[in-house]
Every structure is written in C-alpha cells, then in structure tokens.
Short mmCIF file of C-alpha atoms in Angstrom, two decimals:
data_model
loop_
_atom_site.label_atom_id
_atom_site.label_comp_id
_atom_site.label_asym_id
_atom_site.label_seq_id
_atom_site.Cartn_x
_atom_site.Cartn_y
_atom_site.Cartn_z
CA ALA A 1 107.86 100.26 110.09
CA LEU A 2 106.13 102.61 112.50
CA ASN A 3 106.33 102.33 116.23
CA SER A 4 105.14 104.36 119.16
CA ASP A 5 108.45 106.17 119.59
CA THR A 6 108.85 107.49 116.08
CA THR A 7 107.37 110.33 114.07
CA LEU A 8 106.14 109.43 110.61
CA THR A 9 109.02 110.79 108.49
CA LEU A 10 109.49 109.19 105.13
CA PHE A 11 111.80 111.66 103.39
CA PRO A 12 115.55 111.95 104.04
CA THR A 13 116.44 114.45 106.74
CA VAL A 14 117.67 117.76 105.31
CA THR A 15 120.04 119.91 107.36
CA PRO A 16 121.03 123.56 106.70
CA GLU A 17 124.31 122.30 105.25
CA THR A 18 122.67 120.24 102.52
CA ILE A 19 120.96 121.06 99.28
CA VAL A 20 118.55 118.38 98.17
CA GLU A 21 116.92 118.10 94.79
CA ASN A 22 113.79 116.25 95.78
CA SER A 23 110.68 115.17 93.91
CA SER A 24 107.65 114.44 96.07
CA ASN A 25 105.06 111.84 95.26
CA ASN A 26 101.49 112.33 96.43
CA GLU A 27 99.71 110.34 93.76
CA GLY A 28 100.53 106.81 94.88
CA ASP A 29 102.98 106.22 92.01
CA SER A 30 106.12 104.17 92.48
CA VAL A 31 109.26 106.05 93.48
CA GLU A 32 112.22 104.16 92.08
CA LYS A 33 115.02 106.64 91.36
CA SER A 34 117.91 107.58 93.58
CA GLU A 35 118.43 111.18 94.62
CA THR A 36 121.71 113.09 94.71
CA VAL A 37 122.58 115.42 97.57
CA GLU A 38 125.40 117.91 97.17
CA VAL A 39 126.96 119.14 100.41
CA PHE A 40 128.55 122.62 100.47
CA ASP A 41 130.59 124.53 102.98
CA ALA A 42 129.77 128.12 102.09
CA GLU A 43 132.68 129.56 104.09
CA GLU A 44 135.39 127.52 102.40
CA THR A 45 134.35 126.79 98.84
CA GLU A 46 131.66 127.29 96.28
CA THR A 47 132.10 123.84 94.78
CA PRO A 48 130.70 120.60 96.12
CA GLU A 49 132.93 118.87 98.65
CA GLN A 50 131.19 115.52 98.29
CA VAL A 51 128.27 113.86 96.59
CA ILE A 52 126.00 111.52 98.55
CA THR A 53 123.69 109.13 96.71
CA LEU A 54 120.60 108.29 98.72
CA ALA A 55 118.61 105.10 98.43
CA PRO A 56 115.14 105.36 96.89
CA THR A 57 112.75 107.17 99.20
CA VAL A 58 109.60 105.04 99.26
CA THR A 59 108.08 102.62 96.77
CA VAL A 60 104.30 102.69 96.76
CA PRO A 61 102.58 99.79 94.94
CA ASP A 62 99.37 100.31 93.01
CA ASP A 63 97.53 98.32 95.68
CA ILE A 64 98.99 98.99 99.12
CA VAL A 65 96.73 96.62 101.08
CA ASP A 66 97.10 93.09 99.73
CA SER A 67 93.97 91.12 100.58
CA SER A 68 95.58 87.89 99.37
CA LYS A 69 97.97 87.83 102.34
CA GLU A 70 97.14 85.19 104.89
CA PRO A 71 97.56 85.97 107.64
CA TYR A 72 97.48 89.77 107.48
CA THR A 73 99.69 90.51 110.46
CA TYR A 74 100.17 93.44 112.80
CA GLU A 75 103.53 94.23 111.20
CA GLU A 76 102.04 94.26 107.69
CA MET A 77 99.25 96.54 108.86
CA CYS A 78 101.79 99.02 110.28
CA GLU A 79 103.76 99.02 107.03
CA ASP A 80 100.58 99.61 105.02
CA LEU A 81 99.55 102.48 107.28
CA GLU A 82 102.93 104.08 106.71
CA LEU A 83 102.46 103.84 102.95
CA LEU A 84 98.87 105.13 103.05
CA ALA A 85 99.92 108.15 105.09
CA TYR A 86 102.74 108.84 102.63
CA ALA A 87 100.69 108.33 99.46
CA TYR A 88 97.67 110.35 100.65
CA PRO A 89 99.01 112.92 103.15
CA GLU A 90 96.12 115.35 102.70
CA ILE A 91 93.48 112.89 103.89
CA VAL A 92 95.26 110.16 105.88
CA SER A 93 97.10 110.68 109.17
CA VAL A 94 98.28 108.10 111.69
CA THR A 95 98.72 108.54 115.44
CA TRP A 96 99.53 106.12 118.26
CA GLU A 97 96.92 105.77 120.98
CA GLY A 98 98.37 103.48 123.57
CA GLU A 99 100.30 100.24 123.83
CA SER A 100 99.25 96.63 124.24
CA ALA A 101 100.17 94.48 127.22
CA ASP A 102 102.97 92.91 125.16
CA GLY A 103 104.33 96.25 123.94
CA ARG A 104 102.71 96.68 120.52
CA ALA A 105 101.75 100.24 119.68
CA ILE A 106 98.06 100.70 118.80
CA PRO A 107 97.54 102.94 115.75
CA ALA A 108 94.58 105.15 114.96
CA VAL A 109 93.85 106.55 111.51
CA LEU A 110 92.11 109.85 110.84
CA PHE A 111 90.66 109.88 107.33
CA GLY A 112 89.14 113.07 105.97
CA ASN A 113 88.89 116.56 107.40
CA PRO A 114 90.62 116.70 110.81
CA LYS A 115 88.54 119.76 111.72
CA ALA A 116 85.21 118.16 110.83
CA GLU A 117 82.40 118.47 113.34
CA GLN A 118 81.14 114.96 112.55
CA THR A 119 83.42 111.96 113.04
CA VAL A 120 82.53 108.27 112.77
CA PHE A 121 84.54 105.98 115.05
CA ILE A 122 85.34 102.49 113.71
CA GLN A 123 87.05 99.84 115.81
CA ALA A 124 88.27 96.53 114.39
CA ALA A 125 89.82 93.31 115.75
CA ILE A 126 88.86 93.81 119.39
CA HIS A 127 88.92 89.99 119.60
CA GLY A 128 92.09 88.27 118.45
CA ARG A 129 90.40 85.73 116.20
CA GLU A 130 88.43 88.45 114.40
CA HIS A 131 91.49 89.72 112.52
CA LEU A 132 89.66 89.64 109.19
CA THR A 133 88.00 92.90 110.28
CA THR A 134 91.42 94.59 110.23
CA LEU A 135 91.90 93.71 106.59
CA LEU A 136 88.36 94.92 105.85
CA VAL A 137 88.82 98.42 107.30
CA MET A 138 92.30 98.76 105.79
CA GLU A 139 90.92 97.97 102.33
CA GLN A 140 88.07 100.41 102.90
CA LEU A 141 90.52 103.17 103.80
CA GLU A 142 92.57 102.57 100.67
CA ARG A 143 89.49 102.44 98.46
CA TYR A 144 88.20 105.76 99.79
CA ALA A 145 91.65 107.30 99.32
CA LYS A 146 92.01 106.00 95.75
CA GLU A 147 88.51 107.11 94.78
CA TYR A 148 88.56 110.37 96.72
CA ASP A 149 88.06 112.44 93.55
CA SER A 150 86.02 109.93 91.54
CA GLY A 151 83.91 107.92 94.00
CA SER A 152 80.53 108.78 95.46
CA TYR A 153 77.85 107.50 97.81
CA ALA A 154 74.14 108.21 97.33
CA GLY A 155 75.04 110.81 94.74
CA VAL A 156 77.49 112.69 96.98
CA SER A 157 81.17 112.60 96.08
CA TYR A 158 83.70 111.18 98.52
CA ARG A 159 85.50 114.52 98.46
CA ASP A 160 82.35 116.32 99.63
CA ILE A 161 81.60 113.66 102.26
CA PHE A 162 85.08 113.69 103.76
CA SER A 163 85.48 117.45 103.61
CA GLN A 164 82.49 117.70 105.95
CA GLY A 165 83.22 114.64 108.08
CA ALA A 166 85.93 112.18 109.00
CA LEU A 167 86.55 108.57 109.94
CA LEU A 168 88.52 107.72 113.04
CA VAL A 169 89.63 104.10 112.66
CA VAL A 170 91.46 101.79 115.07
CA PRO A 171 92.20 98.95 112.63
CA MET A 172 93.60 96.54 115.24
CA SER A 173 92.44 97.16 118.80
CA ASN A 174 93.95 93.94 120.12
CA PRO A 175 97.29 93.36 118.35
CA ASP A 176 98.47 90.84 120.96
CA GLY A 177 95.37 88.69 120.59
CA VAL A 178 95.54 88.89 116.80
CA SER A 179 99.20 87.85 116.81
CA ILE A 180 98.43 84.91 119.12
CA SER A 181 95.50 83.80 116.97
CA GLN A 182 97.49 84.02 113.76
CA LEU A 183 100.93 82.81 114.80
CA GLY A 184 100.68 81.13 118.20
CA THR A 185 102.23 81.89 121.59
CA GLU A 186 105.76 82.09 120.17
CA VAL A 187 105.12 85.70 119.12
CA ILE A 188 104.53 86.89 122.70
CA ARG A 189 107.60 88.91 123.67
CA SER A 190 107.16 88.79 127.45
CA GLU A 191 108.09 85.44 128.98
CA GLU A 192 105.65 86.08 131.83
CA LEU A 193 102.75 86.76 129.49
CA ARG A 194 103.66 83.82 127.28
CA ALA A 195 103.53 81.51 130.30
CA LEU A 196 100.15 82.98 131.28
CA VAL A 197 98.63 82.48 127.84
CA GLU A 198 100.01 78.95 127.60
CA SER A 199 98.43 78.15 130.96
CA PHE A 200 95.00 78.80 129.43
CA TYR A 201 95.40 75.78 127.17
CA GLU A 202 96.30 73.62 130.15
CA ARG A 203 93.14 74.83 131.89
CA ASP A 204 90.62 75.10 129.04
CA GLY A 205 92.04 73.15 126.12
CA GLY A 206 90.74 69.68 126.82
CA GLY A 207 89.69 67.87 123.66
CA VAL A 208 91.21 70.27 121.11
CA THR A 209 94.70 70.73 119.68
CA ARG A 210 96.94 73.63 120.70
CA GLU A 211 96.77 74.97 117.16
CA TYR A 212 92.99 75.02 117.17
CA PHE A 213 92.83 76.47 120.68
CA TYR A 214 95.03 79.45 119.89
CA ARG A 215 93.56 80.00 116.45
CA ARG A 216 90.26 80.59 118.28
CA TYR A 217 91.88 82.86 120.89
CA LYS A 218 89.94 86.08 121.50
CA ALA A 219 91.43 87.81 124.57
CA ASN A 220 94.57 89.93 124.87
CA ALA A 221 97.91 88.78 126.27
CA ASN A 222 96.64 89.37 129.81
CA GLY A 223 93.72 87.03 129.24
CA VAL A 224 91.29 89.96 129.19
CA ASP A 225 88.33 90.00 126.82
CA LEU A 226 88.55 93.64 125.75
CA ASN A 227 84.97 93.66 124.53
CA ARG A 228 83.90 93.14 128.15
CA ASN A 229 86.36 95.54 129.72
CA PHE A 230 84.72 98.95 129.34
CA ALA A 231 84.10 101.15 132.37
CA TYR A 232 80.46 101.82 131.50
CA GLY A 233 78.13 99.57 133.49
CA TRP A 234 81.01 97.80 135.18
CA GLU A 235 79.48 97.95 138.64
CA GLU A 236 76.43 96.10 137.35
CA TYR A 237 78.42 93.58 135.29
CA GLY A 238 81.30 92.99 137.66
CA GLY A 239 83.33 90.78 135.32
CA SER A 240 84.01 87.09 135.63
CA GLY A 241 87.37 87.42 137.35
CA VAL A 242 88.60 84.47 135.28
CA PRO A 243 91.19 85.01 132.52
CA ALA A 244 89.86 84.32 129.04
CA GLY A 245 90.53 81.21 127.04
CA PHE A 246 89.07 80.50 123.64
CA SER A 247 85.48 79.71 124.65
CA THR A 248 82.55 81.82 123.58
CA ALA A 249 80.63 81.36 126.82
CA GLY A 250 81.17 80.31 130.40
CA PRO A 251 84.25 80.69 132.58
CA GLY A 252 86.63 80.71 129.63
CA VAL A 253 85.65 84.29 128.82
CA GLY A 254 87.04 86.74 131.35
CA ALA A 255 86.80 90.49 131.50
CA GLY A 256 89.42 90.84 134.19
CA ALA A 257 89.03 91.95 137.77
CA ALA A 258 88.12 95.60 137.26
CA PRO A 259 88.64 98.35 134.69
CA PRO A 260 90.64 100.15 133.72
CA GLN A 261 93.33 97.49 133.59
CA PRO A 262 96.74 98.63 132.34
CA HIS A 263 97.06 97.91 128.60
CA SER A 264 93.76 96.04 128.54
CA SER A 265 91.02 98.48 127.63
CA SER A 266 90.58 99.63 124.06
CA ALA A 267 92.77 102.44 122.76
CA LYS A 268 91.76 105.82 124.14
CA ILE A 269 91.23 108.32 121.34
CA SER A 270 91.71 111.98 122.20
#
C-alpha cells in the first residue's frame, strides 16, 4: 500500500544489467502471468548467467472500489488509489498532501488534465463519522475513469470535459477520525493520543455505550473538529477551546485553541 514516504512504482525495478520482457496493462485487465528476467554480464559472456522469475506485477479487478465493504477503511482506500493510478495512468495521479496527527498520510487525487485552467476541489470525510462520503467519491472516480471514452454529461463526453478541466479530490480528509469511528480507539497508534480520545468518553459519554460514542465520533485524534479549524474568520469565531467529543452541538464540539494546529487543518493542496 501507499504511504507518504514512497513513490508510486508498481513495476519491478529495472537496472542497466537486466533485460526485462514486460507487458504493460493500461486497460484495467487482470495481470496474472509471471515475467522472466534474464541477467547478462556483457563483459564475460553472451549467455544468460541466471534466470529470475518475478511474481505477478499487479492484479486489477474489474471493479476496484468495492461498495459492499463495510467498513471501507483508510487502508482499503489507499490500496484502491494505488490500483486506480496503475489502471488509468493517463488520467489519475495520486500525491500526498500532509499527515494526520496519528501519522496517516493524506492522499489527494488529480483526475483529468493536470494542466487544465479549471479545477473542481472535492473534499470528503472531514468528520470521522461521515466516512460514507469517502466511498462515494472513490466510486465516482472509478466510474469516470471506466467511462472516460463512453460516458457523457449534458451531451458532452467525459473525455472532452476532463481534457478541459480536472477534479482535485481529497477522499479522506480526516483518516484518524474515520478510523476511530469505524474501528474504535484501538487503532490509534500513539498512546498519548489514544489516552486523549478515550478521555472524551469519560467526559462526554454519559448515557451511551462506548461503541455508540466512538461510532459517532467526528473530530480528529487531537479532538479537533476540522470543519471548524480553518484560518478564515478565525478571529471572529475564536473556537470553543474544548476538545471535541461526539456531540453535534455544545461544548462537545471543539475547534481547538487556534489555527493552524499541527496535523489538524485540512490537507493543503499546492
């Protein structure tokens, strides 16, 4: 799976000393065969010294994004983004635009013409419990990619639309909050942050079960409601100064002390 420290490289590395018979796949078909690499030392011999059999490169299913998965996790999203970028390299590219408080890289997807003058920005799952929006935008991306040459909107083909414009999509703005909402506090990697998030239940969880409380969780792992943590208008708003619990109103919804908080604001897209 992708992470913030790796470059998206899905083919075996080829060095000057290797000759690789490779077959690329840009149509979304399954890749199931093994490839043979013959290694030569030109100075010593003209015959192969050894034969290396590589594992299959990448297997791409007909439907990359599986809407039947429940929950659709951060890790599954990253794997699907990797496959989408591999299957549709001309129109899908993935970059990493920051890191969450608990160390999860935040991906951004550029769909369409990267040089387009018009770009539509789409942000999903800014609240942890709203993770269904991640699945929605991921399915939209795959649909547009699949129907790039056959689909249309208002009589204009997708190819024409996305050759003149592009989508910039952050499919999961709050991966920590989503992970907490889906799987509970056990998925928090930092012991300090886990203790902080668990303290919210002690403070705000009267009358509900732990499972229900965290299923309704909306903040990030710092207890910051990212949807209330933008710099614009901050002086007028001021924030609540109270870390967020699961409530939809009142002191349980906190925007943090002041922006920009490290790892708390939405991913910055350059």
